[in-house]
PDB file of C-alpha atoms in Angstrom:
ATOM      1  CA  MET X   1     -17.098 -13.951  -4.487  1.00 39.00           C
ATOM      2  CA  MET X   2     -15.595 -17.348  -4.410  1.00 44.00           C
ATOM      3  CA  ALA X   3     -16.469 -19.194  -0.985  1.00 59.00           C
ATOM      4  CA  ARG X   4     -12.618 -18.991  -0.120  1.00 77.00           C
ATOM      5  CA  PRO X   5     -11.625 -15.406  -0.498  1.00 91.00           C
ATOM      6  CA  CYS X   6      -8.972 -15.069  -3.264  1.00 96.00           C
ATOM      7  CA  LEU X   7      -6.443 -12.381  -3.293  1.00 98.00           C
ATOM      8  CA  ALA X   8      -4.465 -11.325  -6.477  1.00 98.00           C
ATOM      9  CA  VAL X   9      -0.695 -10.646  -5.632  1.00 98.00           C
ATOM     10  CA  THR X  10       1.117  -8.776  -8.496  1.00 98.00           C
ATOM     11  CA  SER X  11       4.813  -9.680  -8.672  1.00 97.00           C
ATOM     12  CA  GLY X  12       5.821  -6.173  -9.758  1.00 97.00           C
ATOM     13  CA  GLU X  13       9.109  -5.233 -11.561  1.00 97.00           C
ATOM     14  CA  PRO X  14      10.454  -8.690 -12.798  1.00 97.00           C
ATOM     15  CA  ALA X  15      13.901  -7.768 -12.310  1.00 97.00           C
ATOM     16  CA  GLY X  16      13.487  -6.908  -8.902  1.00 97.00           C
ATOM     17  CA  VAL X  17      12.792  -8.882  -5.634  1.00 97.00           C
ATOM     18  CA  GLY X  18       9.008  -9.170  -6.185  1.00 97.00           C
ATOM     19  CA  PRO X  19       8.997 -12.396  -7.985  1.00 97.00           C
ATOM     20  CA  GLU X  20      11.220 -14.256  -5.313  1.00 97.00           C
ATOM     21  CA  LEU X  21       9.398 -12.995  -2.530  1.00 97.00           C
ATOM     22  CA  CYS X  22       6.130 -14.123  -4.179  1.00 98.00           C
ATOM     23  CA  LEU X  23       7.528 -17.516  -4.315  1.00 97.00           C
ATOM     24  CA  ARG X  24       8.123 -17.361  -0.396  1.00 96.00           C
ATOM     25  CA  LEU X  25       4.314 -17.059   0.038  1.00 97.00           C
ATOM     26  CA  ILE X  26       4.249 -20.788  -0.032  1.00 94.00           C
ATOM     27  CA  ASP X  27       5.830 -20.993   3.205  1.00 90.00           C
ATOM     28  CA  HIS X  28       2.648 -20.259   5.031  1.00 90.00           C
ATOM     29  CA  ASP X  29      -0.910 -21.666   5.252  1.00 90.00           C
ATOM     30  CA  TRP X  30      -3.084 -18.511   4.315  1.00 94.00           C
ATOM     31  CA  PRO X  31      -6.611 -18.365   5.147  1.00 94.00           C
ATOM     32  CA  GLY X  32      -7.722 -17.900   1.696  1.00 94.00           C
ATOM     33  CA  ARG X  33      -6.394 -18.404  -2.069  1.00 95.00           C
ATOM     34  CA  LEU X  34      -3.566 -16.259  -3.321  1.00 97.00           C
ATOM     35  CA  VAL X  35      -3.088 -15.809  -7.235  1.00 98.00           C
ATOM     36  CA  VAL X  36       0.500 -14.584  -8.080  1.00 98.00           C
ATOM     37  CA  LEU X  37       0.314 -12.387 -11.307  1.00 98.00           C
ATOM     38  CA  ALA X  38       3.748 -13.240 -13.049  1.00 98.00           C
ATOM     39  CA  ASP X  39       5.327 -14.788 -15.997  1.00 97.00           C
ATOM     40  CA  GLU X  40       5.442 -18.580 -15.250  1.00 97.00           C
ATOM     41  CA  GLN X  41       8.786 -19.229 -17.175  1.00 96.00           C
ATOM     42  CA  MET X  42      10.427 -16.323 -15.357  1.00 97.00           C
ATOM     43  CA  LEU X  43       9.207 -17.775 -12.131  1.00 97.00           C
ATOM     44  CA  GLY X  44      10.720 -20.940 -12.892  1.00 96.00           C
ATOM     45  CA  GLU X  45      13.935 -19.586 -13.901  1.00 96.00           C
ATOM     46  CA  ARG X  46      14.137 -17.496 -10.669  1.00 97.00           C
ATOM     47  CA  MET X  47      13.438 -20.650  -8.745  1.00 96.00           C
ATOM     48  CA  ARG X  48      16.320 -22.494 -10.359  1.00 96.00           C
ATOM     49  CA  GLN X  49      18.586 -19.592  -9.683  1.00 95.00           C
ATOM     50  CA  LEU X  50      17.709 -19.923  -6.156  1.00 96.00           C
ATOM     51  CA  GLY X  51      17.762 -23.470  -5.806  1.00 95.00           C
ATOM     52  CA  MET X  52      14.145 -23.705  -5.022  1.00 95.00           C
ATOM     53  CA  SER X  53      11.579 -26.187  -6.298  1.00 94.00           C
ATOM     54  CA  ILE X  54       7.793 -25.271  -6.064  1.00 95.00           C
ATOM     55  CA  PRO X  55       5.088 -26.698  -8.138  1.00 96.00           C
ATOM     56  CA  LEU X  56       3.357 -23.903 -10.027  1.00 96.00           C
ATOM     57  CA  HIS X  57      -0.402 -24.275 -10.717  1.00 96.00           C
ATOM     58  CA  SER X  58      -2.137 -22.449 -13.269  1.00 96.00           C
ATOM     59  CA  TYR X  59      -4.947 -20.214 -12.171  1.00 96.00           C
ATOM     60  CA  GLU X  60      -8.387 -21.353 -12.894  1.00 94.00           C
ATOM     61  CA  PRO X  61     -11.221 -19.530 -10.679  1.00 92.00           C
ATOM     62  CA  SER X  62     -13.291 -22.939 -10.438  1.00 89.00           C
ATOM     63  CA  ASP X  63      -9.864 -25.044  -9.809  1.00 90.00           C
ATOM     64  CA  PRO X  64      -8.061 -24.251  -6.534  1.00 89.00           C
ATOM     65  CA  PRO X  65      -4.599 -25.497  -6.327  1.00 91.00           C
ATOM     66  CA  PRO X  66      -3.304 -28.534  -4.811  1.00 91.00           C
ATOM     67  CA  ALA X  67      -1.641 -28.446  -1.310  1.00 89.00           C
ATOM     68  CA  GLY X  68       2.007 -27.092  -1.640  1.00 90.00           C
ATOM     69  CA  ALA X  69       1.560 -25.642  -5.165  1.00 95.00           C
ATOM     70  CA  LEU X  70       1.647 -21.873  -5.894  1.00 96.00           C
ATOM     71  CA  GLU X  71      -1.268 -20.496  -7.868  1.00 97.00           C
ATOM     72  CA  VAL X  72      -0.093 -18.406 -10.952  1.00 98.00           C
ATOM     73  CA  LEU X  73      -2.093 -16.387 -13.284  1.00 98.00           C
ATOM     74  CA  HIS X  74       0.490 -16.030 -16.077  1.00 97.00           C
ATOM     75  CA  THR X  75       1.081 -12.483 -17.371  1.00 97.00           C
ATOM     76  CA  PRO X  76       4.009 -12.751 -19.858  1.00 97.00           C
ATOM     77  CA  CYS X  77       7.174 -10.568 -19.732  1.00 96.00           C
ATOM     78  CA  ALA X  78       7.765  -9.159 -23.377  1.00 95.00           C
ATOM     79  CA  VAL X  79      11.613  -9.826 -22.994  1.00 96.00           C
ATOM     80  CA  PRO X  80      13.549 -12.196 -20.972  1.00 95.00           C
ATOM     81  CA  VAL X  81      14.401 -11.055 -17.613  1.00 96.00           C
ATOM     82  CA  ALA X  82      17.974 -10.843 -15.605  1.00 95.00           C
ATOM     83  CA  PRO X  83      17.781 -10.236 -11.778  1.00 96.00           C
ATOM     84  CA  GLY X  84      18.923  -6.778 -11.216  1.00 96.00           C
ATOM     85  CA  ARG X  85      19.054  -5.512 -14.836  1.00 96.00           C
ATOM     86  CA  LEU X  86      15.939  -3.217 -15.831  1.00 95.00           C
ATOM     87  CA  ASP X  87      14.683  -3.534 -19.146  1.00 94.00           C
ATOM     88  CA  ALA X  88      12.217  -0.971 -20.472  1.00 95.00           C
ATOM     89  CA  ASP X  89      10.762  -3.484 -22.834  1.00 94.00           C
ATOM     90  CA  ASN X  90       9.090  -5.133 -19.914  1.00 95.00           C
ATOM     91  CA  GLY X  91       7.451  -1.796 -18.647  1.00 94.00           C
ATOM     92  CA  ARG X  92       3.996  -2.237 -20.191  1.00 94.00           C
ATOM     93  CA  SER X  93       4.108  -5.970 -19.072  1.00 95.00           C
ATOM     94  CA  VAL X  94       4.098  -4.634 -15.460  1.00 96.00           C
ATOM     95  CA  LEU X  95       1.143  -2.367 -16.019  1.00 96.00           C
ATOM     96  CA  ALA X  96      -0.829  -5.323 -17.966  1.00 96.00           C
ATOM     97  CA  MET X  97      -0.222  -7.367 -14.698  1.00 96.00           C
ATOM     98  CA  LEU X  98      -1.811  -4.507 -12.668  1.00 97.00           C
ATOM     99  CA  ASP X  99      -4.735  -4.036 -15.026  1.00 97.00           C
ATOM    100  CA  ARG X 100      -5.625  -7.601 -14.692  1.00 98.00           C
ATOM    101  CA  ALA X 101      -5.718  -7.432 -10.920  1.00 98.00           C
ATOM    102  CA  ILE X 102      -7.605  -4.442 -10.914  1.00 98.00           C
ATOM    103  CA  ASP X 103     -10.123  -5.742 -13.361  1.00 97.00           C
ATOM    104  CA  GLY X 104     -10.482  -8.836 -11.264  1.00 97.00           C
ATOM    105  CA  CYS X 105     -10.886  -6.835  -8.039  1.00 97.00           C
ATOM    106  CA  VAL X 106     -13.746  -4.578  -9.724  1.00 97.00           C
ATOM    107  CA  ARG X 107     -15.504  -7.746 -10.881  1.00 96.00           C
ATOM    108  CA  GLY X 108     -15.453  -9.397  -7.560  1.00 96.00           C
ATOM    109  CA  GLU X 109     -13.183 -12.181  -8.926  1.00 96.00           C
ATOM    110  CA  PHE X 110     -10.699 -11.290  -6.356  1.00 97.00           C
ATOM    111  CA  ALA X 111     -11.458 -10.010  -2.557  1.00 97.00           C
ATOM    112  CA  GLY X 112      -8.494  -7.585  -3.065  1.00 98.00           C
ATOM    113  CA  MET X 113      -5.023  -7.007  -4.400  1.00 98.00           C
ATOM    114  CA  VAL X 114      -1.446  -7.056  -2.861  1.00 98.00           C
ATOM    115  CA  THR X 115       1.237  -5.363  -4.914  1.00 98.00           C
ATOM    116  CA  ALA X 116       4.993  -6.103  -4.817  1.00 97.00           C
ATOM    117  CA  PRO X 117       7.286  -3.107  -5.806  1.00 96.00           C
ATOM    118  CA  VAL X 118       7.593  -1.635  -9.317  1.00 96.00           C
ATOM    119  CA  HIS X 119      10.109   0.670 -10.763  1.00 94.00           C
ATOM    120  CA  LYS X 120       8.631   3.957 -11.730  1.00 92.00           C
ATOM    121  CA  GLY X 121      11.551   4.804 -14.014  1.00 93.00           C
ATOM    122  CA  VAL X 122      11.604   1.927 -16.357  1.00 93.00           C
ATOM    123  CA  ILE X 123       7.648   2.090 -16.756  1.00 94.00           C
ATOM    124  CA  CYS X 124       8.013   5.834 -17.815  1.00 94.00           C
ATOM    125  CA  GLU X 125      11.035   4.594 -20.026  1.00 93.00           C
ATOM    126  CA  ALA X 126       8.430   2.332 -21.845  1.00 92.00           C
ATOM    127  CA  GLY X 127       6.675   5.536 -22.793  1.00 93.00           C
ATOM    128  CA  VAL X 128       3.649   5.421 -20.187  1.00 91.00           C
ATOM    129  CA  PRO X 129       3.992   8.430 -17.757  1.00 89.00           C
ATOM    130  CA  PHE X 130       3.592   6.813 -14.372  1.00 89.00           C
ATOM    131  CA  SER X 131       4.205   8.246 -10.838  1.00 84.00           C
ATOM    132  CA  GLY X 132       3.242   5.229  -8.652  1.00 86.00           C
ATOM    133  CA  HIS X 133       0.708   2.447  -7.788  1.00 91.00           C
ATOM    134  CA  THR X 134      -1.601   4.766  -5.784  1.00 89.00           C
ATOM    135  CA  GLU X 135      -2.020   7.398  -8.612  1.00 89.00           C
ATOM    136  CA  TYR X 136      -2.417   4.493 -11.255  1.00 93.00           C
ATOM    137  CA  LEU X 137      -5.032   2.859  -9.123  1.00 95.00           C
ATOM    138  CA  ALA X 138      -7.143   6.087  -8.613  1.00 94.00           C
ATOM    139  CA  GLU X 139      -7.144   6.786 -12.422  1.00 95.00           C
ATOM    140  CA  SER X 140      -7.839   2.897 -13.235  1.00 95.00           C
ATOM    141  CA  THR X 141     -11.000   3.030 -11.137  1.00 96.00           C
ATOM    142  CA  GLY X 142     -12.047   6.524 -11.691  1.00 96.00           C
ATOM    143  CA  THR X 143     -11.286   7.734  -8.099  1.00 96.00           C
ATOM    144  CA  ALA X 144     -11.217  11.245  -7.683  1.00 94.00           C
ATOM    145  CA  ARG X 145      -8.979  11.259  -4.481  1.00 94.00           C
ATOM    146  CA  VAL X 146      -7.278   8.279  -2.605  1.00 96.00           C
ATOM    147  CA  VAL X 147      -5.346   8.582   0.376  1.00 96.00           C
ATOM    148  CA  MET X 148      -1.910   6.823   1.149  1.00 95.00           C
ATOM    149  CA  MET X 149      -1.551   5.224   4.691  1.00 97.00           C
ATOM    150  CA  LEU X 150       0.985   2.984   6.013  1.00 96.00           C
ATOM    151  CA  VAL X 151       0.485   0.641   8.781  1.00 96.00           C
ATOM    152  CA  GLY X 152       3.089  -0.873  10.818  1.00 94.00           C
ATOM    153  CA  GLY X 153       5.118  -0.554  14.285  1.00 91.00           C
ATOM    154  CA  GLY X 154       1.659  -0.211  16.096  1.00 92.00           C
ATOM    155  CA  MET X 155       1.044   2.799  13.966  1.00 95.00           C
ATOM    156  CA  ARG X 156      -1.510   3.837  11.113  1.00 97.00           C
ATOM    157  CA  VAL X 157      -0.132   6.948   9.403  1.00 97.00           C
ATOM    158  CA  ALA X 158      -2.006   8.620   6.550  1.00 98.00           C
ATOM    159  CA  LEU X 159      -0.993  11.621   4.439  1.00 97.00           C
ATOM    160  CA  VAL X 160      -2.498  14.725   2.811  1.00 97.00           C
ATOM    161  CA  THR X 161       0.051  14.971   0.223  1.00 95.00           C
ATOM    162  CA  THR X 162       2.494  12.392  -1.057  1.00 89.00           C
ATOM    163  CA  HIS X 163       5.134  12.753  -3.627  1.00 84.00           C
ATOM    164  CA  LEU X 164       5.459  16.429  -3.922  1.00 89.00           C
ATOM    165  CA  PRO X 165       8.539  18.540  -3.627  1.00 93.00           C
ATOM    166  CA  LEU X 166       8.543  20.148  -0.101  1.00 95.00           C
ATOM    167  CA  ALA X 167       8.419  23.483  -1.594  1.00 97.00           C
ATOM    168  CA  ASP X 168       4.817  22.710  -2.976  1.00 97.00           C
ATOM    169  CA  VAL X 169       3.467  21.248  -0.049  1.00 97.00           C
ATOM    170  CA  PRO X 170       1.830  24.372   1.717  1.00 97.00           C
ATOM    171  CA  SER X 171      -0.009  25.297  -1.301  1.00 97.00           C
ATOM    172  CA  ALA X 172      -1.230  21.754  -1.651  1.00 97.00           C
ATOM    173  CA  ILE X 173      -2.642  21.700   1.778  1.00 97.00           C
ATOM    174  CA  THR X 174      -6.155  23.375   0.998  1.00 97.00           C
ATOM    175  CA  THR X 175      -9.322  23.310   2.827  1.00 98.00           C
ATOM    176  CA  THR X 176     -10.837  20.638   0.226  1.00 97.00           C
ATOM    177  CA  ALA X 177      -7.923  18.633   0.236  1.00 97.00           C
ATOM    178  CA  LEU X 178      -7.641  18.308   3.823  1.00 98.00           C
ATOM    179  CA  ALA X 179     -11.428  18.048   4.278  1.00 98.00           C
ATOM    180  CA  GLU X 180     -11.718  15.129   1.552  1.00 98.00           C
ATOM    181  CA  THR X 181      -8.626  13.298   3.086  1.00 98.00           C
ATOM    182  CA  LEU X 182     -10.046  13.340   6.336  1.00 98.00           C
ATOM    183  CA  ASP X 183     -13.410  12.071   5.139  1.00 98.00           C
ATOM    184  CA  ILE X 184     -11.692   9.146   3.304  1.00 98.00           C
ATOM    185  CA  LEU X 185      -9.497   8.387   6.270  1.00 98.00           C
ATOM    186  CA  ASP X 186     -12.645   8.401   8.839  1.00 98.00           C
ATOM    187  CA  HIS X 187     -14.916   6.500   6.400  1.00 98.00           C
ATOM    188  CA  ASP X 188     -12.120   3.543   5.635  1.00 97.00           C
ATOM    189  CA  LEU X 189     -11.060   3.468   9.458  1.00 98.00           C
ATOM    190  CA  ARG X 190     -14.813   2.429   9.942  1.00 97.00           C
ATOM    191  CA  GLU X 191     -15.400   0.336   7.045  1.00 95.00           C
ATOM    192  CA  ARG X 192     -12.040  -1.304   6.297  1.00 95.00           C
ATOM    193  CA  PHE X 193     -10.740  -1.602   9.889  1.00 96.00           C
ATOM    194  CA  SER X 194     -13.960  -1.869  11.711  1.00 94.00           C
ATOM    195  CA  LEU X 195     -13.473   1.077  14.168  1.00 96.00           C
ATOM    196  CA  THR X 196     -16.607   2.346  15.389  1.00 96.00           C
ATOM    197  CA  GLN X 197     -15.499   5.646  16.418  1.00 96.00           C
ATOM    198  CA  PRO X 198     -11.894   6.256  15.057  1.00 98.00           C
ATOM    199  CA  ARG X 199      -9.854   9.148  16.649  1.00 98.00           C
ATOM    200  CA  ILE X 200      -7.489  10.723  14.210  1.00 98.00           C
ATOM    201  CA  LEU X 201      -4.651  12.820  15.584  1.00 98.00           C
ATOM    202  CA  VAL X 202      -3.839  15.480  13.154  1.00 98.00           C
ATOM    203  CA  ALA X 203      -0.445  16.858  12.647  1.00 98.00           C
ATOM    204  CA  GLY X 204       0.380  20.647  11.893  1.00 98.00           C
ATOM    205  CA  LEU X 205       2.451  21.659   9.048  1.00 97.00           C
ATOM    206  CA  ASN X 206       4.737  24.184  10.673  1.00 96.00           C
ATOM    207  CA  PRO X 207       7.156  23.602  13.596  1.00 95.00           C
ATOM    208  CA  HIS X 208       5.267  23.646  16.950  1.00 96.00           C
ATOM    209  CA  ALA X 209       2.061  23.634  15.047  1.00 94.00           C
ATOM    210  CA  GLY X 210       2.845  27.162  13.965  1.00 92.00           C
ATOM    211  CA  GLU X 211       3.361  28.605  17.351  1.00 93.00           C
ATOM    212  CA  GLY X 212       0.231  30.635  17.329  1.00 93.00           C
ATOM    213  CA  GLY X 213       0.879  32.019  13.910  1.00 93.00           C
ATOM    214  CA  HIS X 214       4.420  33.102  14.785  1.00 94.00           C
ATOM    215  CA  MET X 215       5.928  30.074  12.671  1.00 93.00           C
ATOM    216  CA  GLY X 216       3.299  30.045   9.941  1.00 93.00           C
ATOM    217  CA  ARG X 217      -0.205  30.496   9.599  1.00 95.00           C
ATOM    218  CA  GLU X 218      -1.573  27.282   7.874  1.00 96.00           C
ATOM    219  CA  GLU X 219      -2.745  26.066  11.139  1.00 97.00           C
ATOM    220  CA  ILE X 220      -4.926  29.030  11.855  1.00 97.00           C
ATOM    221  CA  GLU X 221      -6.150  29.516   8.421  1.00 97.00           C
ATOM    222  CA  VAL X 222      -6.780  26.263   7.078  1.00 97.00           C
ATOM    223  CA  ILE X 223      -6.190  23.233   9.210  1.00 98.00           C
ATOM    224  CA  SER X 224      -8.053  24.338  12.421  1.00 98.00           C
ATOM    225  CA  PRO X 225     -10.961  25.599  10.659  1.00 98.00           C
ATOM    226  CA  VAL X 226     -11.383  22.364   8.834  1.00 98.00           C
ATOM    227  CA  LEU X 227     -11.055  20.400  12.014  1.00 98.00           C
ATOM    228  CA  GLU X 228     -13.605  22.244  13.726  1.00 98.00           C
ATOM    229  CA  ARG X 229     -16.131  21.913  10.952  1.00 98.00           C
ATOM    230  CA  LEU X 230     -15.635  18.126  10.742  1.00 98.00           C
ATOM    231  CA  ARG X 231     -15.911  17.755  14.296  1.00 98.00           C
ATOM    232  CA  GLN X 232     -19.604  19.187  14.180  1.00 97.00           C
ATOM    233  CA  THR X 233     -20.402  16.364  11.725  1.00 97.00           C
ATOM    234  CA  GLY X 234     -19.172  13.887  14.570  1.00 96.00           C
ATOM    235  CA  MET X 235     -15.584  13.120  13.669  1.00 98.00           C
ATOM    236  CA  ASP X 236     -13.126  12.734  16.500  1.00 98.00           C
ATOM    237  CA  LEU X 237     -10.229  14.718  15.354  1.00 98.00           C
ATOM    238  CA  VAL X 238      -7.526  15.975  17.723  1.00 98.00           C
ATOM    239  CA  GLY X 239      -5.115  18.747  16.696  1.00 94.00           C
ATOM    240  CA  PRO X 240      -3.448  20.444  14.790  1.00 98.00           C
ATOM    241  CA  LEU X 241      -0.586  18.869  17.093  1.00 97.00           C
ATOM    242  CA  PRO X 242       3.147  19.764  16.757  1.00 97.00           C
ATOM    243  CA  ALA X 243       4.656  16.839  14.745  1.00 96.00           C
ATOM    244  CA  ASP X 244       7.836  16.589  16.896  1.00 93.00           C
ATOM    245  CA  THR X 245       5.841  15.515  20.080  1.00 94.00           C
ATOM    246  CA  LEU X 246       3.008  13.650  18.233  1.00 95.00           C
ATOM    247  CA  PHE X 247       4.829  10.419  17.760  1.00 94.00           C
ATOM    248  CA  VAL X 248       5.729   9.929  21.463  1.00 94.00           C
ATOM    249  CA  PRO X 249       4.079   6.560  22.684  1.00 93.00           C
ATOM    250  CA  HIS X 250       2.025   8.652  25.174  1.00 94.00           C
ATOM    251  CA  THR X 251       0.213  10.786  22.325  1.00 95.00           C
ATOM    252  CA  LEU X 252      -0.077   7.771  19.893  1.00 95.00           C
ATOM    253  CA  GLN X 253      -1.806   5.712  22.508  1.00 95.00           C
ATOM    254  CA  GLN X 254      -4.684   8.319  22.448  1.00 96.00           C
ATOM    255  CA  GLY X 255      -5.471   7.822  18.728  1.00 97.00           C
ATOM    256  CA  ASP X 256      -6.227   5.202  16.140  1.00 98.00           C
ATOM    257  CA  ALA X 257      -4.591   6.915  13.071  1.00 98.00           C
ATOM    258  CA  VAL X 258      -2.318   9.892  12.584  1.00 98.00           C
ATOM    259  CA  LEU X 259      -2.659  12.283   9.634  1.00 98.00           C
ATOM    260  CA  ALA X 260       0.644  13.922   8.633  1.00 98.00           C
ATOM    261  CA  MET X 261       0.453  16.837   6.189  1.00 98.00           C
ATOM    262  CA  TYR X 262       3.394  15.629   3.828  1.00 97.00           C
ATOM    263  CA  HIS X 263       5.421  12.376   3.274  1.00 94.00           C
ATOM    264  CA  ASP X 264       8.645  12.922   5.235  1.00 95.00           C
ATOM    265  CA  GLN X 265       6.747  14.217   8.177  1.00 96.00           C
ATOM    266  CA  GLY X 266       5.053  11.088   9.168  1.00 93.00           C
ATOM    267  CA  LEU X 267       6.743   8.113   7.460  1.00 92.00           C
ATOM    268  CA  PRO X 268      10.338   8.401   8.653  1.00 92.00           C
ATOM    269  CA  VAL X 269       9.199   7.623  12.094  1.00 93.00           C
ATOM    270  CA  LEU X 270       6.800   4.605  11.051  1.00 93.00           C
ATOM    271  CA  LYS X 271       9.463   3.006   8.883  1.00 90.00           C
ATOM    272  CA  HIS X 272      11.939   3.344  11.685  1.00 91.00           C
ATOM    273  CA  ALA X 273       9.737   1.279  13.884  1.00 90.00           C
ATOM    274  CA  SER X 274       8.407  -1.083  11.313  1.00 88.00           C
ATOM    275  CA  PHE X 275      10.698  -1.378   8.227  1.00 77.00           C
ATOM    276  CA  GLY X 276      10.557  -4.690   6.562  1.00 78.00           C
ATOM    277  CA  GLY X 277       7.230  -5.380   8.179  1.00 87.00           C
ATOM    278  CA  GLY X 278       5.112  -2.215   7.154  1.00 91.00           C
ATOM    279  CA  VAL X 279       2.181  -2.050   4.785  1.00 96.00           C
ATOM    280  CA  ASN X 280       1.422   0.652   2.347  1.00 95.00           C
ATOM    281  CA  VAL X 281      -2.625   0.902   2.199  1.00 97.00           C
ATOM    282  CA  THR X 282      -4.646   2.786  -0.445  1.00 97.00           C
ATOM    283  CA  LEU X 283      -7.771   4.148   1.317  1.00 97.00           C
ATOM    284  CA  GLY X 284     -10.587   5.505  -0.879  1.00 97.00           C
ATOM    285  CA  LEU X 285     -10.609   3.005  -3.569  1.00 97.00           C
ATOM    286  CA  PRO X 286     -13.751   0.896  -4.385  1.00 97.00           C
ATOM    287  CA  ILE X 287     -11.222  -2.269  -3.888  1.00 97.00           C
ATOM    288  CA  ILE X 288      -8.854  -3.231  -1.325  1.00 98.00           C
ATOM    289  CA  ARG X 289      -5.127  -2.864  -1.990  1.00 98.00           C
ATOM    290  CA  THR X 290      -2.164  -3.111   0.042  1.00 98.00           C
ATOM    291  CA  SER X 291       1.544  -3.251  -0.686  1.00 97.00           C
ATOM    292  CA  VAL X 292       5.254  -3.772   0.608  1.00 95.00           C
ATOM    293  CA  ASP X 293       6.841  -0.802   2.264  1.00 90.00           C
ATOM    294  CA  HIS X 294       9.956  -1.101   0.159  1.00 91.00           C
ATOM    295  CA  GLY X 295      11.329  -0.831  -3.395  1.00 93.00           C
ATOM    296  CA  THR X 296      12.449  -3.054  -5.829  1.00 95.00           C
ATOM    297  CA  ALA X 297      15.907  -3.833  -4.099  1.00 95.00           C
ATOM    298  CA  LEU X 298      17.693  -4.659  -7.576  1.00 95.00           C
ATOM    299  CA  ASP X 299      20.859  -5.371  -5.673  1.00 96.00           C
ATOM    300  CA  LEU X 300      19.192  -8.314  -3.922  1.00 96.00           C
ATOM    301  CA  ALA X 301      17.412  -9.756  -6.594  1.00 95.00           C
ATOM    302  CA  GLY X 302      18.372 -13.218  -7.489  1.00 95.00           C
ATOM    303  CA  THR X 303      20.218 -13.619  -4.230  1.00 95.00           C
ATOM    304  CA  GLY X 304      17.584 -15.157  -1.986  1.00 94.00           C
ATOM    305  CA  ARG X 305      18.320 -12.536   0.668  1.00 95.00           C
ATOM    306  CA  ALA X 306      15.405 -10.301   0.199  1.00 94.00           C
ATOM    307  CA  ASP X 307      13.085 -10.357   3.442  1.00 94.00           C
ATOM    308  CA  PRO X 308       9.499 -11.384   2.719  1.00 95.00           C
ATOM    309  CA  GLY X 309       8.153  -9.878   5.777  1.00 94.00           C
ATOM    310  CA  SER X 310       6.451  -6.668   4.482  1.00 95.00           C
ATOM    311  CA  LEU X 311       4.921  -8.912   1.723  1.00 96.00           C
ATOM    312  CA  PHE X 312       3.611 -11.348   4.311  1.00 96.00           C
ATOM    313  CA  ALA X 313       2.036  -8.350   6.475  1.00 95.00           C
ATOM    314  CA  ALA X 314       0.416  -6.925   3.278  1.00 97.00           C
ATOM    315  CA  VAL X 315      -1.097 -10.377   2.527  1.00 97.00           C
ATOM    316  CA  ARG X 316      -2.335 -10.540   6.016  1.00 96.00           C
ATOM    317  CA  LEU X 317      -3.813  -7.227   6.229  1.00 96.00           C
ATOM    318  CA  ALA X 318      -5.646  -7.485   2.965  1.00 97.00           C
ATOM    319  CA  PHE X 319      -7.187 -10.628   4.200  1.00 96.00           C
ATOM    320  CA  GLU X 320      -8.202  -8.861   7.370  1.00 95.00           C
ATOM    321  CA  MET X 321      -9.681  -5.803   5.549  1.00 95.00           C
ATOM    322  CA  ALA X 322     -11.683  -8.408   3.493  1.00 94.00           C
ATOM    323  CA  GLY X 323     -13.154  -9.693   6.782  1.00 90.00           C
ATOM    324  CA  VAL X 324     -11.047 -12.774   6.892  1.00 88.00           C
ATOM    325  CA  ASP X 325      -9.864 -14.215  10.284  1.00 82.00           C
ATOM    326  CA  THR X 326      -5.880 -14.322  10.022  1.00 80.00           C
ATOM    327  CA  ILE X 327      -5.285 -15.527  13.618  1.00 73.00           C
ATOM    328  CA  GLY X 328      -2.356 -18.165  13.327  1.00 63.00           C
ATOM    329  CA  CYS X 329      -1.005 -17.057   9.728  1.00 60.00           C
ATOM    330  CA  ALA X 330       2.148 -15.122   9.162  1.00 53.00           C
ATOM    331  CA  ALA X 331       2.568 -11.593  10.488  1.00 50.00           C
TER     332      ALA X 331
END
């Protein structure tokens, strides 16, 4: 690893806001190197459209950029880019960008990677089945199970299930899935977030955490037995708790993270508290990966109105997870 930690920042869907958010990284003095993976010509065109003038420095591991320059690892688009207009011909270019960043992280060239948003649909239209960054990273690194966690608004919220239809959630919450998720969450809170004895607040699946079996039996038959077994191994687990009162300030203050059973159980609360400044973290990987908490925002692409707050927060958190002091840099 380089003496000054280096993060790879993938610019995401070229027709979205990712490229212009990456250009804004130059606004701050970061505690390490940032290498933006993007098509250099596309970045130059986006700068001209936005009336910006930023010197671009081609990435070389042994050649840090001069002050005031944005370091770019050229990853070409297949066809020209128009802000706000998706083109399936560039779908594979987006994946090539991810592959380069993943490879660099695995080899130790980069201390971690930060991802700007991609468009799942346009990648699928390019002929590559793609359900999201999280799943792609897991497959690319040979990781059997990963955990999605969002950080923001003073909260850390992890999920047992992610992008599933609500009708499929109960059957997906198995003893194995719950136990493995808690193992990963507890481990990474210790290793990546430096928490000596993390306390995890675990939501129930059903209203009122099942009301003693009157509103569902998943808490009795699956969740509680897993929590009790893992407590015997030393994990500090609270629950299952009714989700409607778990997110009140008094309860949240008693834990270091929340484990929600499904996507829309936990994330609406966090995004209400932090949207525009939240960070998506993939736990369980052999590498560090953080991301913005928003999509490609095609309607804002090329306007200069996109808020870089979430990208700044994702970069800051990635540096912190890599053990770098970020006091004094952007939030």
